mmCIF file of C-alpha atoms in Angstrom:
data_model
loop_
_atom_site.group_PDB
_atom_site.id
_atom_site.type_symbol
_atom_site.label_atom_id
_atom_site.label_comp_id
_atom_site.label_asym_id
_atom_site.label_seq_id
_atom_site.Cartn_x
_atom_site.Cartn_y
_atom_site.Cartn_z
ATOM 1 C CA UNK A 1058 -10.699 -11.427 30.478
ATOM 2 C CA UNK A 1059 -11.029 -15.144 29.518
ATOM 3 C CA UNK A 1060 -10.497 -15.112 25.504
ATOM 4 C CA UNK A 1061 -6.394 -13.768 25.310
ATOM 5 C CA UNK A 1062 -5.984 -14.773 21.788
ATOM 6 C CA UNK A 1063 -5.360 -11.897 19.075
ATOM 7 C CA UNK A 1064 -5.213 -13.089 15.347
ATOM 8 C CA UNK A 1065 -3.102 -10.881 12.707
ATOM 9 C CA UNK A 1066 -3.979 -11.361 9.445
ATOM 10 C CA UNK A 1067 -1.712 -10.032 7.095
ATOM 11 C CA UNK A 1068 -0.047 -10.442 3.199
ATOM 12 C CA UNK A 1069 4.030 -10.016 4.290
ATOM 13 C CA UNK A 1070 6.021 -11.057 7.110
ATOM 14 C CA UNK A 1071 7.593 -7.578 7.103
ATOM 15 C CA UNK A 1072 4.171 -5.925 7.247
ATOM 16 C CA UNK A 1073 4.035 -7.287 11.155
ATOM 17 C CA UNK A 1074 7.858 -7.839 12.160
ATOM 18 C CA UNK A 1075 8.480 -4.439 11.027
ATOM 19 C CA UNK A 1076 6.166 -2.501 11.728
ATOM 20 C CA UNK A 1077 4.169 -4.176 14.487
ATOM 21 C CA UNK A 1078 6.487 -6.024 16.178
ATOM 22 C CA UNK A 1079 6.421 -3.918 19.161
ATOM 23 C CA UNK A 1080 2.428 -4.435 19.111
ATOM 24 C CA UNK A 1081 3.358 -8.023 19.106
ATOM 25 C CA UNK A 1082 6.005 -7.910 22.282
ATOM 26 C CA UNK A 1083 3.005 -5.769 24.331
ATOM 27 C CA UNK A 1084 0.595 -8.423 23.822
ATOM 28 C CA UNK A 1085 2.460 -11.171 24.500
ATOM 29 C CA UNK A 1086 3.797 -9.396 27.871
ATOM 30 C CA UNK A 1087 0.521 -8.894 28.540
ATOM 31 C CA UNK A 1088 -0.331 -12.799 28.226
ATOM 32 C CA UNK A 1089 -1.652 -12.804 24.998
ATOM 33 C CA UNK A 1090 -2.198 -15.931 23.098
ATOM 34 C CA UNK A 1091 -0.679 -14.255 19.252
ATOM 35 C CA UNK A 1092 -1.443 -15.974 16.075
ATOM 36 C CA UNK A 1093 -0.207 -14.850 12.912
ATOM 37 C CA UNK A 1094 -1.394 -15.347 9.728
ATOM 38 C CA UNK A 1095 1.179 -14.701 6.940
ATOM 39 C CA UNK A 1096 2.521 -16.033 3.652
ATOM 40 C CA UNK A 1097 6.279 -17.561 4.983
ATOM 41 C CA UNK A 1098 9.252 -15.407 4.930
ATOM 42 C CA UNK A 1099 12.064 -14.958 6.497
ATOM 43 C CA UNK A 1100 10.829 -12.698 9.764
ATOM 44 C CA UNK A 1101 8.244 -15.764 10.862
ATOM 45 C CA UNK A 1102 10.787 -17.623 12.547
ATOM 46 C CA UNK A 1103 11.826 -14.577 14.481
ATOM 47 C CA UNK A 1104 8.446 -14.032 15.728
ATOM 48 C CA UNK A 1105 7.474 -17.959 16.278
ATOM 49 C CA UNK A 1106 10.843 -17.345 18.845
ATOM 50 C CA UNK A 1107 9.407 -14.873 20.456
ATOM 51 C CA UNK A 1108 6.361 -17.263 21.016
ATOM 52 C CA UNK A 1109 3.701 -16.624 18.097
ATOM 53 C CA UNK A 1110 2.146 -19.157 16.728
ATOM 54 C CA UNK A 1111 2.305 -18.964 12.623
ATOM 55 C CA UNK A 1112 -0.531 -20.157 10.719
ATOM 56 C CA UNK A 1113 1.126 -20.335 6.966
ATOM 57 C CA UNK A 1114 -1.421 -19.079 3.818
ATOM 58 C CA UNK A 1115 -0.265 -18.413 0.283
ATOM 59 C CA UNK A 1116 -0.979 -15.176 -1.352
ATOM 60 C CA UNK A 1117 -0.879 -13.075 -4.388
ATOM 61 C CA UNK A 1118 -0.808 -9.067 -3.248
ATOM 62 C CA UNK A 1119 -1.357 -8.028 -5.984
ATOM 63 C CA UNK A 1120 -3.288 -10.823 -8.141
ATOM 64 C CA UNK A 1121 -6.429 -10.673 -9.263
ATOM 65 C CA UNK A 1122 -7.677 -14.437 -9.384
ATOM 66 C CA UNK A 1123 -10.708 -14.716 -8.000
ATOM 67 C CA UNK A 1124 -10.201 -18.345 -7.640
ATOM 68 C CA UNK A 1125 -6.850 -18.160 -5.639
ATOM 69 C CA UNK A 1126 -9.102 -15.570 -3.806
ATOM 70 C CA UNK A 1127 -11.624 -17.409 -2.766
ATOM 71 C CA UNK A 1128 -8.994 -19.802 -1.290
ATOM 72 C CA UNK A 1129 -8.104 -17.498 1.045
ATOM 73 C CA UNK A 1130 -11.262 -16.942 2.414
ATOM 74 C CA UNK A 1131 -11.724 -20.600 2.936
ATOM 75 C CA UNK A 1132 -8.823 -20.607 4.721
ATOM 76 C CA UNK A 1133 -9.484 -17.848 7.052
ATOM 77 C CA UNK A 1134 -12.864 -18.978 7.585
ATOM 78 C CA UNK A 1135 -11.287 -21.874 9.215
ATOM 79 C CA UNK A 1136 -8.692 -20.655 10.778
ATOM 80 C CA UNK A 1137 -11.154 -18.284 12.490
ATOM 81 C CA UNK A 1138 -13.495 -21.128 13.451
ATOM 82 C CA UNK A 1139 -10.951 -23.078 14.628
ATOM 83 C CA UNK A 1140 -8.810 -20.389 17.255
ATOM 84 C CA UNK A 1141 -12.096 -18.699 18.014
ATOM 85 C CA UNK A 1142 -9.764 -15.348 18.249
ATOM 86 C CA UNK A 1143 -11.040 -12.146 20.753
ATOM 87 C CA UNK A 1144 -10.035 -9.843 18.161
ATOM 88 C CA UNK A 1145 -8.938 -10.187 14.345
ATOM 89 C CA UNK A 1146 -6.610 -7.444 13.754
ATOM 90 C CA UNK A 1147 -6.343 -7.284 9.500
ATOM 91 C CA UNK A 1148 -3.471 -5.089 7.802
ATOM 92 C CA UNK A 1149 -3.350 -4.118 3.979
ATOM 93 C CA UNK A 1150 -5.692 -4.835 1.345
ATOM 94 C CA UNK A 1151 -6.627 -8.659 1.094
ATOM 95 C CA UNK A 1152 -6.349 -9.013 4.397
ATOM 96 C CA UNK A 1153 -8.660 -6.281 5.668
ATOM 97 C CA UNK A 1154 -11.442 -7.426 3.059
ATOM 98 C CA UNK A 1155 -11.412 -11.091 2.777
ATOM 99 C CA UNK A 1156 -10.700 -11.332 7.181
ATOM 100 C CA UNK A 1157 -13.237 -8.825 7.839
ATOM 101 C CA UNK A 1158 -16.013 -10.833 5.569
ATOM 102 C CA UNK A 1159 -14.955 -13.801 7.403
ATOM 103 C CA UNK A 1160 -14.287 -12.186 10.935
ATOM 104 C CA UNK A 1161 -18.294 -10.724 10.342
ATOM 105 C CA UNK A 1162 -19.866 -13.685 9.545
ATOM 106 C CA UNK A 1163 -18.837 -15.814 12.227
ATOM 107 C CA UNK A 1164 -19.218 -12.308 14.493
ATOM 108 C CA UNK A 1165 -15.477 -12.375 15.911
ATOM 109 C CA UNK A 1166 -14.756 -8.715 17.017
ATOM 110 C CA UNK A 1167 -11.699 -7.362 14.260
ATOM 111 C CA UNK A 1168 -9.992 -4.240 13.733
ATOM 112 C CA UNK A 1169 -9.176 -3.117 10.047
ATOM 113 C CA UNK A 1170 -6.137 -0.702 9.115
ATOM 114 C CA UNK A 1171 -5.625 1.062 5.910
ATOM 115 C CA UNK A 1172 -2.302 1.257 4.990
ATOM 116 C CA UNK A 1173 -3.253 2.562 1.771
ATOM 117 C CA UNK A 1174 -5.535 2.038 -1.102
ATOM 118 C CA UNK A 1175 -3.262 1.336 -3.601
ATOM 119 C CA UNK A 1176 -3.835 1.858 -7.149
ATOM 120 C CA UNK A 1177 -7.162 1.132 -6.838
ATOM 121 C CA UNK A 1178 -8.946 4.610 -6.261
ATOM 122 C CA UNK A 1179 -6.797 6.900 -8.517
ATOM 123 C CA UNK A 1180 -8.260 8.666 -11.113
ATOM 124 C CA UNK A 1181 -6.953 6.579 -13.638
ATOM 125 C CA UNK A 1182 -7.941 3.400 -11.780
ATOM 126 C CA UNK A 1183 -10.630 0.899 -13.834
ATOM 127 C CA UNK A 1184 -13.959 1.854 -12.791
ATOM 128 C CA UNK A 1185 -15.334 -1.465 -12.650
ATOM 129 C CA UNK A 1186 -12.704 -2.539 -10.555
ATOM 130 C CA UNK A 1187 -13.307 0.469 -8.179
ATOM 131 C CA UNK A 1188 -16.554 -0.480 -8.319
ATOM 132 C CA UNK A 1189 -16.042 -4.089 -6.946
ATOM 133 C CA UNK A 1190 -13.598 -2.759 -4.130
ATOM 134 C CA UNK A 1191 -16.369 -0.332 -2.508
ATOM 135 C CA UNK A 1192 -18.701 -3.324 -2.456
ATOM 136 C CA UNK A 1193 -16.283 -5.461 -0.698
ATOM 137 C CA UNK A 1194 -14.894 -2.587 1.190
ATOM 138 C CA UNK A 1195 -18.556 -2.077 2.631
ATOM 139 C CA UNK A 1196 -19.841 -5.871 3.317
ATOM 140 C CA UNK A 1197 -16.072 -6.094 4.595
ATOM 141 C CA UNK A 1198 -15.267 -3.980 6.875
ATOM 142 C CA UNK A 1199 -19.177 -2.296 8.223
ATOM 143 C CA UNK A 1200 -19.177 -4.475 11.737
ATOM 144 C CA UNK A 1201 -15.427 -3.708 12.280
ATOM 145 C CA UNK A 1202 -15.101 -2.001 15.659
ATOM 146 C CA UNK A 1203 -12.541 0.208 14.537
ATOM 147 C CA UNK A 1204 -11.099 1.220 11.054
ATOM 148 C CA UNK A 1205 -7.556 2.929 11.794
ATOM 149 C CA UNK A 1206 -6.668 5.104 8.604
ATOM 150 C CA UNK A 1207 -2.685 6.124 8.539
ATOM 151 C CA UNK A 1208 -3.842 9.705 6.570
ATOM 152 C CA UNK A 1209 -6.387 12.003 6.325
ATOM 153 C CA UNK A 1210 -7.253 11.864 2.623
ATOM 154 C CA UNK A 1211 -7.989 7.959 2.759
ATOM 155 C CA UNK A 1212 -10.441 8.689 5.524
ATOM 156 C CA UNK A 1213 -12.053 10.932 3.098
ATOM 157 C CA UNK A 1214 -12.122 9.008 0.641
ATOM 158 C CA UNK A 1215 -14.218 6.419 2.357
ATOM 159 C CA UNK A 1216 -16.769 8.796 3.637
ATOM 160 C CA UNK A 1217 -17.190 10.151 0.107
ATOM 161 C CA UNK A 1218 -17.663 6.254 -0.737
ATOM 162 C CA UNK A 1219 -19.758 5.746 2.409
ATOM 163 C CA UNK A 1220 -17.335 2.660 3.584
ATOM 164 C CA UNK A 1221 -18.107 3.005 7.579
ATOM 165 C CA UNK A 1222 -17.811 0.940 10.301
ATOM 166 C CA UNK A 1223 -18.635 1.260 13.902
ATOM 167 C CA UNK A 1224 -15.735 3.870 14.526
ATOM 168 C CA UNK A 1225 -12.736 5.387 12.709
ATOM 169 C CA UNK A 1226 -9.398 6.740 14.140
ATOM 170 C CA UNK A 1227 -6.420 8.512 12.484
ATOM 171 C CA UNK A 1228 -3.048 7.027 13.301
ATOM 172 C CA UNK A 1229 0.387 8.682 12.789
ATOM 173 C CA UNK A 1230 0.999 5.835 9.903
ATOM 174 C CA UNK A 1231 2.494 2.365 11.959
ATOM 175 C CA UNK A 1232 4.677 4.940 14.115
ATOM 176 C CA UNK A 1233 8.425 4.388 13.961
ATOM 177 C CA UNK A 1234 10.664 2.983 16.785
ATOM 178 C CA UNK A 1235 12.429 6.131 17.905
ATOM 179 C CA UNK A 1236 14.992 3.683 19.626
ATOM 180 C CA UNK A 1237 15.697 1.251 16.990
ATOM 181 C CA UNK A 1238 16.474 4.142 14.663
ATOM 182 C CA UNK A 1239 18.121 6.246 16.807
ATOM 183 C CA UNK A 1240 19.282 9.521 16.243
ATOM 184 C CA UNK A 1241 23.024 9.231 13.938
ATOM 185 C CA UNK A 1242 25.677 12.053 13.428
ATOM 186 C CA UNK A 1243 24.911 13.457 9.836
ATOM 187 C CA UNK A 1244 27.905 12.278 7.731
ATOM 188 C CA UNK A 1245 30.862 14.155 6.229
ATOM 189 C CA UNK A 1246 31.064 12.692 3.352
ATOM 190 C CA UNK A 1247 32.706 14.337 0.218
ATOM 191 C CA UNK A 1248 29.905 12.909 -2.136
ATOM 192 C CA UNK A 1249 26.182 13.574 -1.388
ATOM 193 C CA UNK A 1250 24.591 9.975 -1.043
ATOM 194 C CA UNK A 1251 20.854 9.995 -2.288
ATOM 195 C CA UNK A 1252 19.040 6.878 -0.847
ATOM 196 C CA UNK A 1253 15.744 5.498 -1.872
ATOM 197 C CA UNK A 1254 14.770 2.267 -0.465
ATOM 198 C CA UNK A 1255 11.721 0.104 -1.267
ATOM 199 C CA UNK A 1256 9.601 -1.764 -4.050
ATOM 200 C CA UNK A 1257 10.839 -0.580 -7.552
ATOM 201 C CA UNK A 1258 7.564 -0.081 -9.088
ATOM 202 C CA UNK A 1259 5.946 2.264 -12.022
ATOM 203 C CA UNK A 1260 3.751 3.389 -8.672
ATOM 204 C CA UNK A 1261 6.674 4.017 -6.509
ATOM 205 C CA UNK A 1262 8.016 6.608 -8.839
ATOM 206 C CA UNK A 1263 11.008 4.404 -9.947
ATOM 207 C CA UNK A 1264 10.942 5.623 -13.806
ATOM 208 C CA UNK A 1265 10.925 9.404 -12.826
ATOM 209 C CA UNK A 1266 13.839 8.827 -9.859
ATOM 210 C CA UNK A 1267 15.690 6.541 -12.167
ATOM 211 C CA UNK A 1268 15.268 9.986 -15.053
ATOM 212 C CA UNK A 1269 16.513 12.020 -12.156
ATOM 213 C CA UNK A 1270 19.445 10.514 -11.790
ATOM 214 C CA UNK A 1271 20.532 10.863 -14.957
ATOM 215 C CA UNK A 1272 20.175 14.233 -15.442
ATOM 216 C CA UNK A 1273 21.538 15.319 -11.656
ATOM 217 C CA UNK A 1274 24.556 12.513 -12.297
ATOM 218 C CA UNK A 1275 25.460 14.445 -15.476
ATOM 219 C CA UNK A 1276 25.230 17.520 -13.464
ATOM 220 C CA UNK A 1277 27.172 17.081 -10.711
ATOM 221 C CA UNK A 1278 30.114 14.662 -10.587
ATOM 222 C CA UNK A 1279 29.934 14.195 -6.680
ATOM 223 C CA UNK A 1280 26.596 12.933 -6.297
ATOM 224 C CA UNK A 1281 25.642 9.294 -5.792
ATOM 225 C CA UNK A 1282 22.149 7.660 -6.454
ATOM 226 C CA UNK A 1283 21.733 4.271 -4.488
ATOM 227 C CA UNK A 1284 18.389 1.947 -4.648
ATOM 228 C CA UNK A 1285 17.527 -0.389 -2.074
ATOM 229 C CA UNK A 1286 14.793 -2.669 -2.991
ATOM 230 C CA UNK A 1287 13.371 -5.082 -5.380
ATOM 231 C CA UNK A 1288 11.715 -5.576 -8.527
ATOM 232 C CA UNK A 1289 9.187 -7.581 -9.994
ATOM 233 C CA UNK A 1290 9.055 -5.597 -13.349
ATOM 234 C CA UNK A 1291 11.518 -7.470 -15.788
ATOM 235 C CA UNK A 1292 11.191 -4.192 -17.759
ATOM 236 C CA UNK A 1293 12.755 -2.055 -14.799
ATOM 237 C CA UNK A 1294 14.982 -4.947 -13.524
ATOM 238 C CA UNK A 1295 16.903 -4.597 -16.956
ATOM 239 C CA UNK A 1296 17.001 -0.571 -16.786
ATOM 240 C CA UNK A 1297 18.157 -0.642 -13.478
ATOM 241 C CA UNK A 1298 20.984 -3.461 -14.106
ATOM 242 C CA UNK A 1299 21.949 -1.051 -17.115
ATOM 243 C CA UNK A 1300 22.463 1.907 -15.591
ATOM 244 C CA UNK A 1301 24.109 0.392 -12.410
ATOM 245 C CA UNK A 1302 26.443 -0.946 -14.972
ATOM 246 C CA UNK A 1303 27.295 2.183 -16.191
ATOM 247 C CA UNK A 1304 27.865 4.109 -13.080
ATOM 248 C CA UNK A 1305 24.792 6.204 -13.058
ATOM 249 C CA UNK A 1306 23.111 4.484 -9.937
ATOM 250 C CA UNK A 1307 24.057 1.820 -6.944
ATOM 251 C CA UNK A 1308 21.738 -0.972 -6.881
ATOM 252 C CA UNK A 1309 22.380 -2.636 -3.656
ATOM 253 C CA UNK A 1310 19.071 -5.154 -4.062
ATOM 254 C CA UNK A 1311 17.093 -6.074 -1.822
ATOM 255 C CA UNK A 1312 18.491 -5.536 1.993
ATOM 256 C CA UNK A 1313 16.646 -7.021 5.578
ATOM 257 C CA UNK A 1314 18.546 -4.352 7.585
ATOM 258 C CA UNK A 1315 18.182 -1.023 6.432
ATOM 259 C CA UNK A 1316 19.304 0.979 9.035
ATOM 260 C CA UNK A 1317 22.776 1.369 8.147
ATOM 261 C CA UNK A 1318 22.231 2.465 4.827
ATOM 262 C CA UNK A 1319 19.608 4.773 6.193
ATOM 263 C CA UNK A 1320 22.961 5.994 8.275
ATOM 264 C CA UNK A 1321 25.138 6.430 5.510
ATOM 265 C CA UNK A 1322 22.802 8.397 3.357
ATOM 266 C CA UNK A 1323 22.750 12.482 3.254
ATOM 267 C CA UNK A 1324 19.402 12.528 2.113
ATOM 268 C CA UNK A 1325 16.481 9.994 1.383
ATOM 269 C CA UNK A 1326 14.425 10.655 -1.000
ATOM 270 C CA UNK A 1327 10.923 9.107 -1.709
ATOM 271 C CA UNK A 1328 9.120 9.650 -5.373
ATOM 272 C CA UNK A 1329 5.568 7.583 -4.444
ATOM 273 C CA UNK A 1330 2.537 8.392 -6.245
ATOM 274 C CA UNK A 1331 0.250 7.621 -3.804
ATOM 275 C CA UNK A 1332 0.740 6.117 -0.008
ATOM 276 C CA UNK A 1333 -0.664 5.453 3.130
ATOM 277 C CA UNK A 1334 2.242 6.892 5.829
ATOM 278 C CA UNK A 1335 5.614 6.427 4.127
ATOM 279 C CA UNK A 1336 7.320 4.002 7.102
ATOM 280 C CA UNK A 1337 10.624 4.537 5.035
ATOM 281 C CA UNK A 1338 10.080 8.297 5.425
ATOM 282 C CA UNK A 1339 9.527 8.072 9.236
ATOM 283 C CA UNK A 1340 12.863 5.712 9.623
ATOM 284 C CA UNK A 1341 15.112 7.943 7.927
ATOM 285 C CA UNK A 1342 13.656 11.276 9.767
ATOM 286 C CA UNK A 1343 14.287 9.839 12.868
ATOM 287 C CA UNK A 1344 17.375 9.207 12.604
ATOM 288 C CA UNK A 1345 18.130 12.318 11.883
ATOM 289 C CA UNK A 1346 18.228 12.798 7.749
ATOM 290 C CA UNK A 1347 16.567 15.171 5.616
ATOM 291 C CA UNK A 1348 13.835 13.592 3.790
ATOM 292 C CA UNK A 1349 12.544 14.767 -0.075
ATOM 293 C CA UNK A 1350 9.351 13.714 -1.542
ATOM 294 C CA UNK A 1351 6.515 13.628 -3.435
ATOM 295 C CA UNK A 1352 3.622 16.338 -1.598
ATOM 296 C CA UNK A 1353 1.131 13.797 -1.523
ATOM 297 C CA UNK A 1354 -0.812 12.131 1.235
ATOM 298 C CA UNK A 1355 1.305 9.942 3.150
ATOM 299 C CA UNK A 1356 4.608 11.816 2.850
ATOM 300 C CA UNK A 1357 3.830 15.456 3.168
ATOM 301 C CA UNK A 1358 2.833 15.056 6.882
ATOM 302 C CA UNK A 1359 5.963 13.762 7.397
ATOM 303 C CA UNK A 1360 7.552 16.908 6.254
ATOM 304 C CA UNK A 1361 7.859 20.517 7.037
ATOM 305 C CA UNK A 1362 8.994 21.445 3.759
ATOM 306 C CA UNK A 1363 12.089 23.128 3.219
ATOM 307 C CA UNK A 1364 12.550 22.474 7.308
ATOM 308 C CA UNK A 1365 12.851 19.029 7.584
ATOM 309 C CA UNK A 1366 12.897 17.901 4.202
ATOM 310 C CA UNK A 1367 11.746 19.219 0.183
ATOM 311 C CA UNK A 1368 8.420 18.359 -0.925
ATOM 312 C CA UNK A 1369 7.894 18.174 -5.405
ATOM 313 C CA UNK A 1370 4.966 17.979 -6.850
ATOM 314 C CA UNK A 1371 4.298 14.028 -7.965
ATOM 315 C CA UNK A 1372 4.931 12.466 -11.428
ATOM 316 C CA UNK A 1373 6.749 15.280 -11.944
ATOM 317 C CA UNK A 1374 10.924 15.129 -13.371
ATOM 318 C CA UNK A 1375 11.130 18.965 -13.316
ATOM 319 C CA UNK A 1376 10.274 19.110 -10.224
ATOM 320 C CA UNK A 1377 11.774 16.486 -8.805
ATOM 321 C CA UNK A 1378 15.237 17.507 -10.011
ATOM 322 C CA UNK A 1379 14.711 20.888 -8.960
ATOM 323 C CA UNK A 1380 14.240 19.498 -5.537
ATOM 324 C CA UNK A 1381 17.180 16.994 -5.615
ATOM 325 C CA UNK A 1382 19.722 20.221 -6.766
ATOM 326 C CA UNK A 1383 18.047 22.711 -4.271
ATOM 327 C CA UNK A 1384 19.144 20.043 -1.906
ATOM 328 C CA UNK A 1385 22.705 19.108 -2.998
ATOM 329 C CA UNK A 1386 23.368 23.203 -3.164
ATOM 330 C CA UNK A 1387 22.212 23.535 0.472
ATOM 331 C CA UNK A 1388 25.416 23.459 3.158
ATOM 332 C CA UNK A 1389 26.091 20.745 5.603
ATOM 333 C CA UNK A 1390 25.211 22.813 8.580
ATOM 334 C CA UNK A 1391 21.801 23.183 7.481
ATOM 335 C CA UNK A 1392 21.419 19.874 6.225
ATOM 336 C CA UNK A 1393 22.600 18.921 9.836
ATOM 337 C CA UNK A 1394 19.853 21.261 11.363
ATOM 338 C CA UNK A 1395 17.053 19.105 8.984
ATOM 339 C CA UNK A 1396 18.193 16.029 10.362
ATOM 340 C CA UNK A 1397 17.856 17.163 13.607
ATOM 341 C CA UNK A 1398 14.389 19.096 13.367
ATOM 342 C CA UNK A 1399 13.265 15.972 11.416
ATOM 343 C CA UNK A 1400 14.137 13.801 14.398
ATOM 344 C CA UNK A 1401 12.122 15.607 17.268
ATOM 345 C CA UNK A 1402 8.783 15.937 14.674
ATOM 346 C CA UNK A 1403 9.276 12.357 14.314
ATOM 347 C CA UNK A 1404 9.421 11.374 18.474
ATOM 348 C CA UNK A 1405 6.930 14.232 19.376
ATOM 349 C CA UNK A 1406 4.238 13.144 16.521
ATOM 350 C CA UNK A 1407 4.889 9.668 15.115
ATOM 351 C CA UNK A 1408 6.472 7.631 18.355
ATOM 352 C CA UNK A 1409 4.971 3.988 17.525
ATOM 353 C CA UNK A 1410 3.487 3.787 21.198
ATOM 354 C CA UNK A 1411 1.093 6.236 19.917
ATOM 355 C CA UNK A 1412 -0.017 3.566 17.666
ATOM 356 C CA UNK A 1413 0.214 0.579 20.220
ATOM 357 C CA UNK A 1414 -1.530 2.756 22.788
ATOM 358 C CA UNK A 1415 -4.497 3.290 20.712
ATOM 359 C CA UNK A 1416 -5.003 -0.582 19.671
ATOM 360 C CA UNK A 1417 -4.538 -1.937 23.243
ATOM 361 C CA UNK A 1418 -7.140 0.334 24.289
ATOM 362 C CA UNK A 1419 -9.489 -0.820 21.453
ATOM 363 C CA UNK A 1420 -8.610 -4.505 22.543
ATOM 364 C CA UNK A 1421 -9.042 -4.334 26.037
ATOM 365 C CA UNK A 1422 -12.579 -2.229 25.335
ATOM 366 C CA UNK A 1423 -14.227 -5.507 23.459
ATOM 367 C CA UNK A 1424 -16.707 -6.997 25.480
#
């Protein structure tokens, strides 16, 4: 093999250190040259130590300017051109459509995954912008040796769209590092601790959880409702503050290390109204906590409902509180037992080698 160099293209330093770190450490074991392609944050020095080299762009997720857009395809067109990768592998939106276009023109081998569509292909979505993202989807992504899709549905969705590319796989989501979140005693704790952790967003079911925990709080004086995240809706930020303020919730912010609050928790719970494999989900089943959330695709194959976790029906308060007090009325034994049967679903069915296994094979099979 005389080309070794792999190119990640991604919109988040977490979106690789966290979740494909272990990718990373395989290909670089295996003498890979690994470039990575990232707006800065504070994982990128982590992985230029372990002896990637970082290529710095600047992006908006979740902007639409088409002329801070078209920036970034200038600058992947020459970073392409200029490390001459074997393989592009692209993660999350931007990424997978403006570094396949770019990655296809100058006819670079690359490897798209769909970590989710986003907002984008919801009922309620605009349909002219749905309309421009299955034209870029299909000049993006149609010479891309492999599209990996992280649920079933989203595959679906792009056959009904007729988005195809040379092949398609189904991954169990990114996989989750069975040893990094290793398996913890279930806590005895007094008070039930409800954890969510991620982006506090309209989309990730914040308003509804936040509604929740107001009427469970009232409820039930030895329950606590913790958020781990952040926000970029001044809106939300203020609610939040406000009801932290008055006891109702525990706003921790924004955390790097998760884990031990993953630990501490009794339950985690996970309100989304759409996903692509909830990683957050997969972390907190493996190390052994029950898991409640919304029965959508992305979260309910994480689940064997009223097994390892409670499923509600999405968008929905009623239901959601009906989950959250099924839960809190359910004894620590059995709680214990959903931990546990949570923990061997997640190393027999979601084990991140599964997912490292696959793209090593697709790497080592270009030509």
């Amino acid at each position: 093999m005389d080309n070794k160099k792999v190119l990640f293209l991604v919109n988040h330093d977490v979106v690789i250190y966290n979740f494909r770190l272990e990718l990373v450490e395989y290909l670089i074991n295996e003498g890979f040259e690994v470039h990575i392609s990232s707006p800065k944050g504070e994982k990128i020095d982590r992985l230029i130590e372990l002896g990637c080299i970082y290529h710095e762009i600047d992006m908006d997720r979740r902007g639409t300017n088409i002329f801070k857009d078209i920036n970034i395809i200038k600058e992947y067109f020459t970073l392409v051109k200029k490390i001459k990768p074997r393989v592009v592998l692209t993660y999350t939106i931007k990424p997978n459509i403006y570094g396949g276009l770019v990655s296809r023109i100058q006819k670079i081998p690359y490897l798209t995954n769909i970590t989710g569509l986003g907002s984008s292909f919801t009922p309620s979505s605009s349909p002219i912008l749905k309309g421009i993202l299955k034209f870029l989807y299909k000049i993006s992504l149609k010479k891309s040796k492999c599209i990996f899709f992280q649920n079933k549905e989203n595959s679906e969705m792009f056959d009904k769209l007729q988005i195809s590319a040379e092949q398609s796989k189904l991954l169990p989501g990114s996989g989750v590092n069975t040893e990094r979140f290793a398996y913890a005693e279930y806590p005895k704790n007094k008070d039930v601790n409800i954890y969510y952790f991620g982006r506090l967003m309209e989309e990730k079911g914040t308003y509804e959880l936040l509604k929740a925990a107001k009427s469970v709080t009232e409820k039930y004086n030895n329950v606590k409702f913790h958020l781990v995240g952040f926000s970029e809706d001044e809106k939300l930020t203020k609610i939040i503050e406000k009801m932290h303020n008055e006891n109702v919730i525990i706003y921790h912010g924004y955390q790097t290390d998760i884990n031990k609050y993953i630990i501490d928790s009794d339950v985690v719970v996970q309100p989304s109204h759409h996903e692509g494999m909830s990683n957050v989900l997969l972390e907190a089943a493996s190390t052994g906590r029950p898991v409640i959330a919304s029965n959508i695709p992305g979260c309910k194959e994480i689940i064997e409902n009223n097994q390892t976790g409670i499923l509600f029906e999405p968008k929905n308060i009623e239901s959601l509180i009906n989950a959250l007090e099924e839960f809190i009325n359910i004894p620590i034994e059995r709680r214990t037992l959903m931990g546990k049967l949570g923990r061997q679903k997640m190393i027999r069915e979601f084990s991140r080698g599964i997912v490292v296994q696959e793209y090593m094979e697709q790497i080592f099979n270009i030509n």
